[in-house]
mmCIF file of C-alpha atoms in Angstrom:
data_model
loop_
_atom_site.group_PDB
_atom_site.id
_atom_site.type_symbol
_atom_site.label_atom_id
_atom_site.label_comp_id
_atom_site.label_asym_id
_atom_site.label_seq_id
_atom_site.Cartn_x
_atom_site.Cartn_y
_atom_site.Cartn_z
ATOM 1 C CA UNK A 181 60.095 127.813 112.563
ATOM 2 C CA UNK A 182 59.602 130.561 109.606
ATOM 3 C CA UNK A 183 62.715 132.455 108.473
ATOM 4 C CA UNK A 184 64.632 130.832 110.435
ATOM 5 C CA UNK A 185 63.733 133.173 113.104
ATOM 6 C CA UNK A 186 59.671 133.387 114.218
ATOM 7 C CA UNK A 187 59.251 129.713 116.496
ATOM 8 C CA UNK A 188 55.266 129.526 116.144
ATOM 9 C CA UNK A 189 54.154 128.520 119.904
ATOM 10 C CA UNK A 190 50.030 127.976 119.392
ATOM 11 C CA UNK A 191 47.230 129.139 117.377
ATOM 12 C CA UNK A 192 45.615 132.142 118.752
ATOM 13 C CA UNK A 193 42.262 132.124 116.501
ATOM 14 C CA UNK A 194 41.390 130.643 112.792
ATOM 15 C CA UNK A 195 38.723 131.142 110.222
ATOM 16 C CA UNK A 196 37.753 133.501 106.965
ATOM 17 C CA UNK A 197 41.173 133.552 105.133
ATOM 18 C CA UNK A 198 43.874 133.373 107.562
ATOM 19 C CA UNK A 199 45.105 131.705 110.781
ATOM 20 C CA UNK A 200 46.581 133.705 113.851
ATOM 21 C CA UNK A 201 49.454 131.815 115.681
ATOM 22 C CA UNK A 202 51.686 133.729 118.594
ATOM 23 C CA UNK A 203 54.927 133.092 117.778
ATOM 24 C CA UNK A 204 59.042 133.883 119.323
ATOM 25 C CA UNK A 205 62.008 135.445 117.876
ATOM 26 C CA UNK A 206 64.740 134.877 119.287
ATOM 27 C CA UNK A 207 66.624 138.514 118.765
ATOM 28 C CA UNK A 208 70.507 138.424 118.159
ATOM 29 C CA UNK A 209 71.340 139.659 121.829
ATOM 30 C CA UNK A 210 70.189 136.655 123.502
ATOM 31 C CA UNK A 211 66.586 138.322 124.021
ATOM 32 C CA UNK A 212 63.158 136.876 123.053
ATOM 33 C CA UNK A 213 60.234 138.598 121.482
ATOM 34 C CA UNK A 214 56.421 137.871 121.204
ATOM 35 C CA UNK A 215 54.438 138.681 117.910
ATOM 36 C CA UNK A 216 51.382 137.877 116.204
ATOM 37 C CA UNK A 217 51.893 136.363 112.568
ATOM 38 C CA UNK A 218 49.096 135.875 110.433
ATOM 39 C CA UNK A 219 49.187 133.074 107.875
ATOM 40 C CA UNK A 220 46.880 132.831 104.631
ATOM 41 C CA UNK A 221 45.126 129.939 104.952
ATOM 42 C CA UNK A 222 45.831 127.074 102.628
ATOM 43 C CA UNK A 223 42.211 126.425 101.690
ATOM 44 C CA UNK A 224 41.519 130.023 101.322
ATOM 45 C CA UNK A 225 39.728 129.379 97.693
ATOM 46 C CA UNK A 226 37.148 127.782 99.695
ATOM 47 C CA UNK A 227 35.793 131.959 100.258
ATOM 48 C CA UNK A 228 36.662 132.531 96.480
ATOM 49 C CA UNK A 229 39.521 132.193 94.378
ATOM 50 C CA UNK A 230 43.217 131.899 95.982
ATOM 51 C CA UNK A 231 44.613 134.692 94.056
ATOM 52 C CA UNK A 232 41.486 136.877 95.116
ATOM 53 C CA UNK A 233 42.701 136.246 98.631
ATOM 54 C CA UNK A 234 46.349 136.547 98.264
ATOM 55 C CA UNK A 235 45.520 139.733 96.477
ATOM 56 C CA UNK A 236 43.569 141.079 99.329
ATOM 57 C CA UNK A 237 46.152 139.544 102.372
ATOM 58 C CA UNK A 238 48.647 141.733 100.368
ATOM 59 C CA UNK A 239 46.645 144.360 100.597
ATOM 60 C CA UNK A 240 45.926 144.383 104.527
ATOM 61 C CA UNK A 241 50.211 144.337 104.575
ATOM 62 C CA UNK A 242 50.484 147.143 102.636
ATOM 63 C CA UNK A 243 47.477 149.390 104.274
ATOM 64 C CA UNK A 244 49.374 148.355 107.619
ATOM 65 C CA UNK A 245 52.966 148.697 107.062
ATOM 66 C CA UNK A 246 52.642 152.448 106.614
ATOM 67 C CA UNK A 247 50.369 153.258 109.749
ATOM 68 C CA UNK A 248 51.189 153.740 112.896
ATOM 69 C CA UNK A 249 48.685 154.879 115.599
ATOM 70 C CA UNK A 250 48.439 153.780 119.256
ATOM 71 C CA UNK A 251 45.131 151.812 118.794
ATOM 72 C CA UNK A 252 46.310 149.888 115.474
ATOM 73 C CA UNK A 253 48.678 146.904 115.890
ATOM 74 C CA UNK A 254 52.396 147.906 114.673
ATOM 75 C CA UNK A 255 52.984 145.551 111.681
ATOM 76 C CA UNK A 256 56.946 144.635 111.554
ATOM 77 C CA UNK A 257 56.983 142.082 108.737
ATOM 78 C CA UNK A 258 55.446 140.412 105.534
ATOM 79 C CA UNK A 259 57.013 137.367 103.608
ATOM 80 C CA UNK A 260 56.327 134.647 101.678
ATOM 81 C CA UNK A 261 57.576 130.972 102.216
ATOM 82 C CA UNK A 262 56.790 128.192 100.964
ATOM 83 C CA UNK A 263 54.031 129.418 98.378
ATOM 84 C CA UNK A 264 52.465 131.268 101.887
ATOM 85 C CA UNK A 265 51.984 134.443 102.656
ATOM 86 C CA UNK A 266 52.682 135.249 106.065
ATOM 87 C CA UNK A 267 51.716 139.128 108.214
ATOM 88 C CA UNK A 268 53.978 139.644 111.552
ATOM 89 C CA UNK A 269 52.723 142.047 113.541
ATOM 90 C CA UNK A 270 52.400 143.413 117.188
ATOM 91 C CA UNK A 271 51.273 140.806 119.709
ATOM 92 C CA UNK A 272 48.162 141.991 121.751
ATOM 93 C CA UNK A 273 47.158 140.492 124.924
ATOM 94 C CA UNK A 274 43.394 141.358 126.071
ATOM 95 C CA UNK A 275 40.336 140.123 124.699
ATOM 96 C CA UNK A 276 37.753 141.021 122.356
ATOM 97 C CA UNK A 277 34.617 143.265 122.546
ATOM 98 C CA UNK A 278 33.151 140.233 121.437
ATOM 99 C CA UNK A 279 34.055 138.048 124.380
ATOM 100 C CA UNK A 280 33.909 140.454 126.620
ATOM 101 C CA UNK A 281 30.147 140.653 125.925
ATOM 102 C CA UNK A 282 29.911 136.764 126.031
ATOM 103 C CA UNK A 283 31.388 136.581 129.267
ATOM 104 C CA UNK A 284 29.167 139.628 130.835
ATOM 105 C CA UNK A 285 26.083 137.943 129.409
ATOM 106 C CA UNK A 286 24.769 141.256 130.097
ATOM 107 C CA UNK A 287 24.997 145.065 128.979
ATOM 108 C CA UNK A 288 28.326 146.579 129.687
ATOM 109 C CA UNK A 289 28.645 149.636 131.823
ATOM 110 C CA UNK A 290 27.768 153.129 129.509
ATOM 111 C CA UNK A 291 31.360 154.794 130.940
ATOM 112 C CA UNK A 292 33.449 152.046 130.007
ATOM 113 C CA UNK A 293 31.298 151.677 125.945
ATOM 114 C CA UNK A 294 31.725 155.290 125.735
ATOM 115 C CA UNK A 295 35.192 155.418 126.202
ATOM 116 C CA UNK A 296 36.027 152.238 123.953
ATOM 117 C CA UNK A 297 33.488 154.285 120.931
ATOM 118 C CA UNK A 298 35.438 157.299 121.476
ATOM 119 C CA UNK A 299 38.905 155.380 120.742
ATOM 120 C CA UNK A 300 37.174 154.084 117.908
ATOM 121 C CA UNK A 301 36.511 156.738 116.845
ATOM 122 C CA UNK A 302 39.849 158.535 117.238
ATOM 123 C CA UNK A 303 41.541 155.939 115.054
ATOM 124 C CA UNK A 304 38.962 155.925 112.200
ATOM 125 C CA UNK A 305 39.467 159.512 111.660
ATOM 126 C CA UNK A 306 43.333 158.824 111.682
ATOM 127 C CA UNK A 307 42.702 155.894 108.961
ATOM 128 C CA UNK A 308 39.941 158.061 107.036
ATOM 129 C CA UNK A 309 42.275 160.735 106.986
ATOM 130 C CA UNK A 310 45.315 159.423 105.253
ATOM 131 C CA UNK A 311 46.808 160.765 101.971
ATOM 132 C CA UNK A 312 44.378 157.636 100.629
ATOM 133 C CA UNK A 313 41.884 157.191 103.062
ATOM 134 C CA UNK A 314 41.614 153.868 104.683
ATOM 135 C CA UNK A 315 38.175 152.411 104.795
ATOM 136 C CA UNK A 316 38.315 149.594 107.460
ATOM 137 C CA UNK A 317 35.034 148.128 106.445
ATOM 138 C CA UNK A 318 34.424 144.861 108.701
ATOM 139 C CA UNK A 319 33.886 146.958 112.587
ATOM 140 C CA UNK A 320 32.429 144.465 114.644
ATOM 141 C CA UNK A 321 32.960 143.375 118.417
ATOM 142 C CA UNK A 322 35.323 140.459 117.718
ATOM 143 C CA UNK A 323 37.651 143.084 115.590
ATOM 144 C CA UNK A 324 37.809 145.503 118.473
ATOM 145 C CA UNK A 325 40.696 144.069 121.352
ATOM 146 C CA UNK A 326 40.423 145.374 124.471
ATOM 147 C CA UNK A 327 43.816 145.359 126.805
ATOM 148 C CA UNK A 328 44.207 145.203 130.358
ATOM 149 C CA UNK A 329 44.718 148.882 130.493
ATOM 150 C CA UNK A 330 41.302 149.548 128.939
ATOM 151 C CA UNK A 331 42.937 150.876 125.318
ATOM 152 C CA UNK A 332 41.459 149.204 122.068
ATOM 153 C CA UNK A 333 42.975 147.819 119.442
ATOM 154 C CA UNK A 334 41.516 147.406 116.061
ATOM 155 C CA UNK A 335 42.667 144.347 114.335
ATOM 156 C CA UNK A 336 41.694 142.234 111.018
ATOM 157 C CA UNK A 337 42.581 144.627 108.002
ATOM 158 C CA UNK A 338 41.397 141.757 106.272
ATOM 159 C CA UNK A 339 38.844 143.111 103.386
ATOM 160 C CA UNK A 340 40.319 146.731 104.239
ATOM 161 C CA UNK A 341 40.827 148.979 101.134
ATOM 162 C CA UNK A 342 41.715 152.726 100.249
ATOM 163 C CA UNK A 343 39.120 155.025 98.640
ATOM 164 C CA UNK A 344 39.250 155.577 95.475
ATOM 165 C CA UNK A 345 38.572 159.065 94.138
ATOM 166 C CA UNK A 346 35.818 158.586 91.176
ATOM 167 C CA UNK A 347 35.243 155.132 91.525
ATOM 168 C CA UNK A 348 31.471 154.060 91.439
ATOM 169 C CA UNK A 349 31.224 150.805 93.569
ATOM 170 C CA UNK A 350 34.163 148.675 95.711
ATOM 171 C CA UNK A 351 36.011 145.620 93.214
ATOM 172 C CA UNK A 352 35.364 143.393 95.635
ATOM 173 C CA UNK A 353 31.984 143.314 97.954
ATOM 174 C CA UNK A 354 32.831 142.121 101.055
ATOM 175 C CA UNK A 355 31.449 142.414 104.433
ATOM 176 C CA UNK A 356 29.892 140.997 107.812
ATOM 177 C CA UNK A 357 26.482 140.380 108.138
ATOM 178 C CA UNK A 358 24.574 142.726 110.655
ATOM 179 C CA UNK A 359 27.336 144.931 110.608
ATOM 180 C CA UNK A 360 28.155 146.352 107.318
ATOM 181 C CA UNK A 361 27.265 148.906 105.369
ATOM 182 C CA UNK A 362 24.467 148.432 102.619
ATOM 183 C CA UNK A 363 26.930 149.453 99.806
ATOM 184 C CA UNK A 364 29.400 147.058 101.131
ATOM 185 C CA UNK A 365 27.231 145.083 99.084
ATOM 186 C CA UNK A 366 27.930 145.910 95.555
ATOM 187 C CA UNK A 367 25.775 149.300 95.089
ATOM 188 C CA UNK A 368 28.059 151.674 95.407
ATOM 189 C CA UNK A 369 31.647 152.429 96.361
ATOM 190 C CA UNK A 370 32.462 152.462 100.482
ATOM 191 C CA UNK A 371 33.799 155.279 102.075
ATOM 192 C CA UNK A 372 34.097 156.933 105.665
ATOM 193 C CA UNK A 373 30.186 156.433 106.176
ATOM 194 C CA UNK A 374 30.419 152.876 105.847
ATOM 195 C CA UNK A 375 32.771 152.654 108.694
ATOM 196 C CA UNK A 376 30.233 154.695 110.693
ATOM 197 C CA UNK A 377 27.706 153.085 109.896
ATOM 198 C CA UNK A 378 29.464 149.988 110.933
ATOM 199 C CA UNK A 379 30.324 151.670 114.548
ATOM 200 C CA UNK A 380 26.585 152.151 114.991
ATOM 201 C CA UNK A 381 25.642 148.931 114.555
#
């Protein structure tokens, strides 16, 4: 139990820097409700230094907290305890794009790809189009949830960051292999065209 309030019930997924668990809080009337929280893993040096990665899980809470759009996950927390830094956020049942295509072990239909690009793309102009643009930087299949009612859900704000006016290449060069942009690599600052290019792929 965290705060004295979240009950963690299981771990939902684990690697990178953080764990997922699905957790209950139990609301002052009596009620129950369901949420993701995402802990900082431990052992997160193991991907580079700890304060590297605290840094950047802070960073994910604070590009979060202040966005709200119907294919983002509504983030209603952040605390520390303990020395660890913990992200509680909406709970979102579906599956991924990811496992979605493992379990189809074969092309998915065009109508049903079309509509889940379009929703992506819907909510990377809202992101690329904030006061400080958000540039999302790790789109891949197992960051895109699908629900039961066919909306998507773009999760892992992990290595996220906001554009910075002026600034010739990104601090930290981060990225998914096959999927990310070739400036993600340390050439040159990313911006909305590395989230595009990320969609493509």
């Amino acid at each position: 139990r965290l705060k004295n309030r979240y009950r963690v019930r299981r771990l939902v997924a684990g690697g990178g820097m953080a764990y997922v668990y699905e957790v209950e809080e139990a609301l002052p009337d009596g009620s129950r409700r369901t949420w993701a929280l995402k802990e900082l893993r431990a052992d997160a040096q193991s991907t580079g230094s700890l304060d590297e990665a605290r840094r950047l899980f802070e960073t994910e809470a604070n590009i979060l907290v202040r966005l709200d759009h119907p294919n983002l996950p509504k983030v209603v927390a952040f605390f520390q305890e303990e020395g660890r830094s913990y992200l509680v956020m909406e709970y979102i049942h579906g599956e991924s794009l990811e496992r979605r295509l493992q379990n189809a072990n074969a092309p998915l239909l065009e109508n049903q790809v079309l509509d889940w690009a379009a929703q992506v793309c819907e909510v990377l102009s809202y992101l690329h189009n904030q006061p400080q643009p958000v540039i999302f930087r790790d789109l891949k299949p197992s960051n895109i949830m699908v629900t039961p009612d066919g909306s998507i859900k773009l999760i892992d704000f992990g290595i996220a960051r906001t554009y910075k006016q002026g600034q010739s290449r990104d601090t930290v060069s981060m990225g998914s292999e096959n999927y990310a942009a070739p400036e993600q690599w340390g050439e040159a600052q990313t911006d909305a065209r590395s989230d595009l290019y990320g969609l493509g792929a």
